[in-house]
């Protein structure tokens, strides 16, 4: 049995480092998935995917290379804050930023 596989590009970002793509937790009952990716040009991309349709939520201005990206939050709550490491600094971007510009 052979399968024919095809590639589909939903969007393109610059080159990335390991550990710079994360899925944000979805609200209960929502079929929209939010995805965050940081690239080597220092741009943080946040976009949503719903039934195959991709929509940009926001995109930051270029800056220092993003070397790591992780999610966090208070203990016992949803990990919905985005933490971005660039060089020797860490920045925090709240999930509200992802929601505001949709």
CSV table of N, CA, C and O in Angstrom, one decimal:
chain,number,residue,atom,x,y,z
A,1,UNK,N,0.8,-1.2,0.0
A,1,UNK,CA,0.0,0.0,0.0
A,1,UNK,C,0.9,1.2,0.0
A,1,UNK,O,1.8,1.4,0.8
A,2,UNK,N,0.7,2.1,-0.9
A,2,UNK,CA,1.4,3.4,-1.0
A,2,UNK,C,0.5,4.6,-0.8
A,2,UNK,O,-0.6,4.6,-1.3
A,3,UNK,N,1.1,5.6,-0.1
A,3,UNK,CA,0.4,6.8,0.1
A,3,UNK,C,1.0,7.9,-0.7
A,3,UNK,O,2.3,8.0,-0.7
A,4,UNK,N,0.2,8.8,-1.2
A,4,UNK,CA,0.7,10.0,-1.9
A,4,UNK,C,0.6,11.1,-0.9
A,4,UNK,O,-0.5,11.5,-0.5
A,5,UNK,N,1.8,11.7,-0.5
A,5,UNK,CA,1.8,12.8,0.4
A,5,UNK,C,2.1,14.1,-0.3
A,5,UNK,O,3.0,14.1,-1.2
A,6,UNK,N,1.4,15.2,0.1
A,6,UNK,CA,1.7,16.5,-0.5
A,6,UNK,C,2.0,17.5,0.6
A,6,UNK,O,1.6,17.4,1.7
A,7,UNK,N,2.8,18.5,0.2
A,7,UNK,CA,3.1,19.6,1.1
A,7,UNK,C,2.2,20.8,0.9
A,7,UNK,O,2.0,21.1,-0.3
A,8,UNK,N,1.8,21.3,2.0
A,8,UNK,CA,0.9,22.6,1.9
A,8,UNK,C,1.6,23.6,2.8
A,8,UNK,O,1.8,23.3,4.0
A,9,UNK,N,1.9,24.7,2.3
A,9,UNK,CA,2.5,25.8,3.1
A,9,UNK,C,1.3,26.8,3.5
A,9,UNK,O,0.7,27.4,2.6
A,10,UNK,N,1.1,26.9,4.8
A,10,UNK,CA,0.1,27.8,5.3
A,10,UNK,C,0.6,29.2,5.4
A,10,UNK,O,0.0,30.2,5.1
A,11,UNK,N,1.9,29.3,5.9
A,11,UNK,CA,2.6,30.6,6.0
A,11,UNK,C,4.1,30.3,6.1
A,11,UNK,O,4.5,29.2,6.3
A,12,UNK,N,4.9,31.4,5.8
A,12,UNK,CA,6.3,31.2,5.9
A,12,UNK,C,6.9,32.2,6.9
A,12,UNK,O,6.4,33.3,7.0
A,13,UNK,N,7.8,31.7,7.7
A,13,UNK,CA,8.6,32.6,8.6
A,13,UNK,C,10.1,32.4,8.3
A,13,UNK,O,10.4,31.5,7.5
A,14,UNK,N,10.9,33.2,8.9
A,14,UNK,CA,12.3,33.1,8.7
A,14,UNK,C,12.9,31.8,9.3
A,14,UNK,O,12.1,31.1,9.9
A,15,UNK,N,14.2,31.6,9.2
A,15,UNK,CA,14.8,30.5,9.8
A,15,UNK,C,14.6,30.5,11.3
A,15,UNK,O,14.5,31.6,11.9
A,16,UNK,N,14.4,29.4,12.0
A,16,UNK,CA,14.1,29.3,13.4
A,16,UNK,C,15.2,28.5,14.1
A,16,UNK,O,15.9,27.7,13.5
A,17,UNK,N,15.2,28.7,15.4
A,17,UNK,CA,16.1,27.9,16.3
A,17,UNK,C,15.2,26.8,17.0
A,17,UNK,O,14.0,26.9,17.0
A,18,UNK,N,15.8,25.8,17.5
A,18,UNK,CA,15.1,24.7,18.2
A,18,UNK,C,14.3,25.4,19.4
A,18,UNK,O,14.8,26.4,20.0
A,19,UNK,N,13.2,24.8,19.8
A,19,UNK,CA,12.4,25.3,20.9
A,19,UNK,C,11.8,26.7,20.7
A,19,UNK,O,11.7,27.4,21.7
A,20,UNK,N,11.5,27.1,19.5
A,20,UNK,CA,10.9,28.4,19.3
A,20,UNK,C,9.5,28.3,18.7
A,20,UNK,O,9.0,29.3,18.1
A,21,UNK,N,8.8,27.2,18.8
A,21,UNK,CA,7.4,27.0,18.3
A,21,UNK,C,6.6,26.4,19.5
A,21,UNK,O,7.0,25.4,20.1
A,22,UNK,N,5.5,27.1,19.8
A,22,UNK,CA,4.6,26.6,20.9
A,22,UNK,C,3.1,26.7,20.4
A,22,UNK,O,2.8,27.6,19.7
A,23,UNK,N,2.3,25.8,21.0
A,23,UNK,CA,0.9,25.9,20.8
A,23,UNK,C,0.3,26.5,22.1
A,23,UNK,O,0.6,25.9,23.2
A,24,UNK,N,-0.5,27.5,22.0
A,24,UNK,CA,-1.1,28.1,23.2
A,24,UNK,C,-2.3,27.2,23.5
A,24,UNK,O,-3.0,26.7,22.6
A,25,UNK,N,-2.6,27.1,24.8
A,25,UNK,CA,-3.7,26.3,25.2
A,25,UNK,C,-5.0,27.0,24.7
A,25,UNK,O,-5.2,28.2,24.8
A,26,UNK,N,-5.9,26.2,24.2
A,26,UNK,CA,-7.2,26.7,23.7
A,26,UNK,C,-8.2,26.8,24.8
A,26,UNK,O,-8.2,26.1,25.8
A,27,UNK,N,-9.1,27.8,24.7
A,27,UNK,CA,-10.2,27.9,25.6
A,27,UNK,C,-11.1,26.7,25.5
A,27,UNK,O,-11.2,26.1,24.4
A,28,UNK,N,-11.8,26.3,26.5
A,28,UNK,CA,-12.7,25.1,26.5
A,28,UNK,C,-13.7,25.3,25.4
A,28,UNK,O,-14.4,26.3,25.3
A,29,UNK,N,-13.9,24.3,24.6
A,29,UNK,CA,-14.9,24.3,23.6
A,29,UNK,C,-14.6,25.0,22.3
A,29,UNK,O,-15.5,25.1,21.4
A,30,UNK,N,-13.5,25.6,22.2
A,30,UNK,CA,-13.1,26.4,21.0
A,30,UNK,C,-12.3,25.5,20.0
A,30,UNK,O,-11.5,24.7,20.5
A,31,UNK,N,-12.6,25.6,18.8
A,31,UNK,CA,-11.9,24.8,17.8
A,31,UNK,C,-10.7,25.6,17.2
A,31,UNK,O,-10.1,25.1,16.3
A,32,UNK,N,-10.5,26.8,17.6
A,32,UNK,CA,-9.4,27.6,17.1
A,32,UNK,C,-8.1,27.3,17.9
A,32,UNK,O,-8.1,27.3,19.1
A,33,UNK,N,-7.0,27.1,17.1
A,33,UNK,CA,-5.7,26.8,17.7
A,33,UNK,C,-4.8,28.0,17.5
A,33,UNK,O,-4.7,28.5,16.4
A,34,UNK,N,-4.2,28.5,18.6
A,34,UNK,CA,-3.2,29.6,18.5
A,34,UNK,C,-1.8,29.0,18.5
A,34,UNK,O,-1.5,28.2,19.4
A,35,UNK,N,-1.0,29.5,17.6
A,35,UNK,CA,0.4,29.1,17.5
A,35,UNK,C,1.3,30.3,17.5
A,35,UNK,O,1.0,31.3,16.9
A,36,UNK,N,2.4,30.1,18.2
A,36,UNK,CA,3.4,31.2,18.4
A,36,UNK,C,4.8,30.6,17.9
A,36,UNK,O,5.1,29.5,18.3
A,37,UNK,N,5.5,31.4,17.0
A,37,UNK,CA,6.8,31.0,16.6
A,37,UNK,C,7.7,32.2,16.5
A,37,UNK,O,7.3,33.3,16.1
A,38,UNK,N,8.9,32.0,17.0
A,38,UNK,CA,9.9,33.0,17.0
A,38,UNK,C,11.0,32.6,16.0
A,38,UNK,O,11.4,31.5,15.9
A,39,UNK,N,11.5,33.6,15.2
A,39,UNK,CA,12.5,33.3,14.2
A,39,UNK,C,13.9,34.0,14.5
A,39,UNK,O,14.0,34.7,15.5
A,40,UNK,N,14.9,33.7,13.7
A,40,UNK,CA,16.2,34.2,13.9
A,40,UNK,C,16.4,35.6,13.6
A,40,UNK,O,17.4,36.2,13.9
A,41,UNK,N,15.4,36.2,13.0
A,41,UNK,CA,15.4,37.7,12.7
A,41,UNK,C,14.8,38.5,13.9
A,41,UNK,O,14.7,39.7,13.9
A,42,UNK,N,14.4,37.8,15.0
A,42,UNK,CA,13.8,38.4,16.1
A,42,UNK,C,12.4,38.7,16.1
A,42,UNK,O,11.8,39.4,16.9
A,43,UNK,N,11.7,38.2,15.1
A,43,UNK,CA,10.2,38.4,14.9
A,43,UNK,C,9.4,37.3,15.6
A,43,UNK,O,9.7,36.1,15.4
A,44,UNK,N,8.5,37.7,16.4
A,44,UNK,CA,7.6,36.8,17.0
A,44,UNK,C,6.3,36.8,16.3
A,44,UNK,O,5.6,37.8,16.1
A,45,UNK,N,5.9,35.6,15.7
A,45,UNK,CA,4.6,35.5,14.9
A,45,UNK,C,3.6,34.8,15.8
A,45,UNK,O,3.9,33.8,16.4
A,46,UNK,N,2.4,35.3,15.8
A,46,UNK,CA,1.3,34.6,16.5
A,46,UNK,C,0.2,34.5,15.5
A,46,UNK,O,-0.2,35.5,14.9
A,47,UNK,N,-0.3,33.3,15.3
A,47,UNK,CA,-1.4,33.2,14.3
A,47,UNK,C,-2.4,32.1,14.8
A,47,UNK,O,-2.1,31.3,15.7
A,48,UNK,N,-3.6,32.1,14.2
A,48,UNK,CA,-4.6,31.2,14.6
A,48,UNK,C,-4.9,30.3,13.4
A,48,UNK,O,-4.8,30.7,12.2
A,49,UNK,N,-5.3,29.0,13.7
A,49,UNK,CA,-5.7,28.1,12.7
A,49,UNK,C,-7.1,27.6,13.0
A,49,UNK,O,-7.3,27.0,14.1
A,50,UNK,N,-8.0,27.7,12.1
A,50,UNK,CA,-9.4,27.2,12.4
A,50,UNK,C,-9.9,26.6,11.1
A,50,UNK,O,-10.0,27.3,10.1
A,51,UNK,N,-10.1,25.3,11.1
A,51,UNK,CA,-10.6,24.6,10.0
A,51,UNK,C,-9.8,24.8,8.7
A,51,UNK,O,-10.3,25.0,7.6
A,52,UNK,N,-8.4,24.8,8.9
A,52,UNK,CA,-7.6,25.0,7.7
A,52,UNK,C,-7.3,26.4,7.3
A,52,UNK,O,-6.4,26.7,6.5
A,53,UNK,N,-8.0,27.4,7.9
A,53,UNK,CA,-7.8,28.8,7.6
A,53,UNK,C,-6.8,29.4,8.6
A,53,UNK,O,-7.0,29.3,9.8
A,54,UNK,N,-5.7,30.0,8.1
A,54,UNK,CA,-4.7,30.6,8.9
A,54,UNK,C,-4.8,32.1,8.9
A,54,UNK,O,-5.0,32.7,7.8
A,55,UNK,N,-4.8,32.7,10.1
A,55,UNK,CA,-5.0,34.2,10.2
A,55,UNK,C,-3.9,34.7,11.2
A,55,UNK,O,-3.7,34.1,12.3
A,56,UNK,N,-3.2,35.7,10.7
A,56,UNK,CA,-2.2,36.3,11.6
A,56,UNK,C,-2.9,37.1,12.8
A,56,UNK,O,-3.8,37.8,12.5
A,57,UNK,N,-2.5,36.9,14.0
A,57,UNK,CA,-3.0,37.6,15.1
A,57,UNK,C,-2.1,38.9,15.3
A,57,UNK,O,-2.5,40.0,15.4
A,58,UNK,N,-0.7,38.6,15.4
A,58,UNK,CA,0.2,39.7,15.4
A,58,UNK,C,1.6,39.3,15.0
A,58,UNK,O,1.9,38.1,15.0
A,59,UNK,N,2.4,40.2,14.8
A,59,UNK,CA,3.8,40.0,14.4
A,59,UNK,C,4.6,41.1,14.9
A,59,UNK,O,4.3,42.3,14.7
A,60,UNK,N,5.7,40.8,15.7
A,60,UNK,CA,6.5,41.9,16.3
A,60,UNK,C,7.5,42.4,15.3
A,60,UNK,O,7.7,41.9,14.3
A,61,UNK,N,8.1,43.6,15.7
A,61,UNK,CA,9.1,44.2,14.9
A,61,UNK,C,10.4,43.3,15.0
A,61,UNK,O,10.6,42.7,16.0
A,62,UNK,N,11.3,43.4,14.0
A,62,UNK,CA,12.5,42.6,14.1
A,62,UNK,C,13.4,43.1,15.3
A,62,UNK,O,13.3,44.3,15.7
A,63,UNK,N,14.1,42.2,15.9
A,63,UNK,CA,15.0,42.5,17.0
A,63,UNK,C,16.1,41.5,17.1
A,63,UNK,O,16.4,40.8,16.0
A,64,UNK,N,16.7,41.3,18.2
A,64,UNK,CA,17.7,40.2,18.4
A,64,UNK,C,17.2,38.8,18.1
A,64,UNK,O,16.0,38.6,18.4
A,65,UNK,N,18.0,37.9,17.7
A,65,UNK,CA,17.6,36.5,17.4
A,65,UNK,C,16.9,35.9,18.6
A,65,UNK,O,17.4,36.0,19.7
A,66,UNK,N,15.8,35.3,18.3
A,66,UNK,CA,15.0,34.6,19.4
A,66,UNK,C,15.6,33.2,19.5
A,66,UNK,O,15.6,32.4,18.6
A,67,UNK,N,16.2,32.9,20.7
A,67,UNK,CA,16.9,31.6,20.9
A,67,UNK,C,16.0,30.6,21.6
A,67,UNK,O,16.3,29.4,21.5
A,68,UNK,N,15.0,31.0,22.3
A,68,UNK,CA,14.1,30.1,23.0
A,68,UNK,C,12.7,30.8,23.2
A,68,UNK,O,12.6,32.0,23.4
A,69,UNK,N,11.7,30.0,23.3
A,69,UNK,CA,10.3,30.4,23.5
A,69,UNK,C,9.7,29.4,24.4
A,69,UNK,O,9.8,28.2,24.2
A,70,UNK,N,9.0,29.9,25.5
A,70,UNK,CA,8.3,29.0,26.4
A,70,UNK,C,7.0,29.6,26.9
A,70,UNK,O,6.9,30.8,26.8
A,71,UNK,N,6.1,28.8,27.4
A,71,UNK,CA,4.9,29.3,28.0
A,71,UNK,C,5.0,29.2,29.5
A,71,UNK,O,5.6,28.3,30.0
A,72,UNK,N,4.3,30.1,30.2
A,72,UNK,CA,4.3,30.1,31.7
A,72,UNK,C,3.1,30.7,32.2
A,72,UNK,O,2.3,31.3,31.5
A,73,UNK,N,2.9,30.7,33.5
A,73,UNK,CA,1.8,31.3,34.2
A,73,UNK,C,1.9,31.0,35.7
A,73,UNK,O,2.8,30.3,36.1
A,74,UNK,N,1.0,31.5,36.4
A,74,UNK,CA,0.9,31.3,37.9
A,74,UNK,C,0.7,29.8,38.1
A,74,UNK,O,0.0,29.1,37.3
A,75,UNK,N,1.2,29.3,39.2
A,75,UNK,CA,1.0,27.9,39.6
A,75,UNK,C,-0.5,27.6,39.7
A,75,UNK,O,-1.3,28.3,40.3
A,76,UNK,N,-0.9,26.5,39.1
A,76,UNK,CA,-2.3,26.1,39.1
A,76,UNK,C,-3.2,26.8,38.1
A,76,UNK,O,-4.4,26.6,38.1
A,77,UNK,N,-2.7,27.7,37.3
A,77,UNK,CA,-3.5,28.3,36.2
A,77,UNK,C,-3.0,27.9,34.8
A,77,UNK,O,-2.1,27.2,34.7
A,78,UNK,N,-3.7,28.4,33.8
A,78,UNK,CA,-3.4,28.0,32.5
A,78,UNK,C,-2.1,28.7,32.1
A,78,UNK,O,-1.9,29.9,32.4
A,79,UNK,N,-1.2,28.0,31.4
A,79,UNK,CA,0.1,28.6,31.0
A,79,UNK,C,-0.1,29.3,29.7
A,79,UNK,O,0.1,28.8,28.6
A,80,UNK,N,-0.5,30.6,29.8
A,80,UNK,CA,-0.9,31.3,28.6
A,80,UNK,C,0.0,32.6,28.4
A,80,UNK,O,-0.3,33.4,27.5
A,81,UNK,N,1.1,32.7,29.2
A,81,UNK,CA,2.0,33.8,29.0
A,81,UNK,C,3.2,33.3,28.1
A,81,UNK,O,3.7,32.3,28.3
A,82,UNK,N,3.6,34.2,27.2
A,82,UNK,CA,4.7,33.8,26.3
A,82,UNK,C,6.0,34.4,26.8
A,82,UNK,O,6.0,35.6,27.0
A,83,UNK,N,7.0,33.6,27.0
A,83,UNK,CA,8.3,34.2,27.4
A,83,UNK,C,9.3,33.9,26.2
A,83,UNK,O,9.4,32.8,25.7
A,84,UNK,N,10.0,35.0,25.8
A,84,UNK,CA,10.9,34.9,24.7
A,84,UNK,C,12.3,35.3,25.2
A,84,UNK,O,12.5,36.3,25.8
A,85,UNK,N,13.3,34.4,24.8
A,85,UNK,CA,14.7,34.7,25.2
A,85,UNK,C,15.4,35.1,24.0
A,85,UNK,O,15.4,34.5,22.9
A,86,UNK,N,16.1,36.2,24.1
A,86,UNK,CA,17.0,36.8,23.0
A,86,UNK,C,18.3,37.2,23.7
A,86,UNK,O,18.3,38.2,24.5
A,87,UNK,N,19.4,36.5,23.3
A,87,UNK,CA,20.7,36.8,24.0
A,87,UNK,C,20.6,36.6,25.5
A,87,UNK,O,20.3,35.5,25.9
A,88,UNK,N,20.9,37.7,26.2
A,88,UNK,CA,20.8,37.5,27.7
A,88,UNK,C,19.6,38.2,28.3
A,88,UNK,O,19.6,38.5,29.5
A,89,UNK,N,18.6,38.4,27.6
A,89,UNK,CA,17.3,39.0,28.1
A,89,UNK,C,16.1,38.1,27.8
A,89,UNK,O,16.1,37.4,26.9
A,90,UNK,N,15.2,38.1,28.7
A,90,UNK,CA,13.9,37.4,28.6
A,90,UNK,C,12.8,38.4,28.6
A,90,UNK,O,12.7,39.3,29.5
A,91,UNK,N,11.9,38.3,27.6
A,91,UNK,CA,10.7,39.2,27.6
A,91,UNK,C,9.4,38.4,27.7
A,91,UNK,O,9.4,37.2,27.4
A,92,UNK,N,8.4,39.0,28.3
A,92,UNK,CA,7.1,38.3,28.5
A,92,UNK,C,6.1,39.0,27.7
A,92,UNK,O,6.0,40.2,27.6
A,93,UNK,N,5.3,38.2,27.0
A,93,UNK,CA,4.2,38.7,26.2
A,93,UNK,C,3.0,37.9,26.6
A,93,UNK,O,2.9,36.7,26.5
A,94,UNK,N,1.9,38.6,27.1
A,94,UNK,CA,0.7,38.0,27.6
A,94,UNK,C,-0.2,37.5,26.4
A,94,UNK,O,-0.1,37.9,25.3
A,95,UNK,N,-1.0,36.5,26.7
A,95,UNK,CA,-1.9,36.0,25.7
A,95,UNK,C,-2.9,37.0,25.2
A,95,UNK,O,-3.4,37.0,24.1
A,96,UNK,N,-3.2,38.0,26.0
A,96,UNK,CA,-4.1,39.1,25.6
A,96,UNK,C,-3.5,39.8,24.4
A,96,UNK,O,-4.3,40.2,23.5
A,97,UNK,N,-2.2,39.9,24.2
A,97,UNK,CA,-1.7,40.5,23.0
A,97,UNK,C,-2.0,39.7,21.8
A,97,UNK,O,-2.2,40.2,20.7
A,98,UNK,N,-2.1,38.4,22.0
A,98,UNK,CA,-2.5,37.5,20.9
A,98,UNK,C,-3.9,37.7,20.5
A,98,UNK,O,-4.3,37.6,19.4
A,99,UNK,N,-4.8,38.0,21.5
A,99,UNK,CA,-6.2,38.1,21.3
A,99,UNK,C,-6.6,39.5,20.7
A,99,UNK,O,-7.5,39.6,20.0
A,100,UNK,N,-5.9,40.6,21.2
A,100,UNK,CA,-6.3,41.9,20.8
A,100,UNK,C,-6.3,42.2,19.4
A,100,UNK,O,-7.2,42.9,18.9
A,101,UNK,N,-5.3,41.7,18.6
A,101,UNK,CA,-5.2,42.1,17.2
A,101,UNK,C,-5.8,41.1,16.2
A,101,UNK,O,-5.5,41.2,15.1
A,102,UNK,N,-6.6,40.2,16.7
A,102,UNK,CA,-7.3,39.2,15.8
A,102,UNK,C,-8.3,39.9,14.9
A,102,UNK,O,-9.0,40.8,15.3
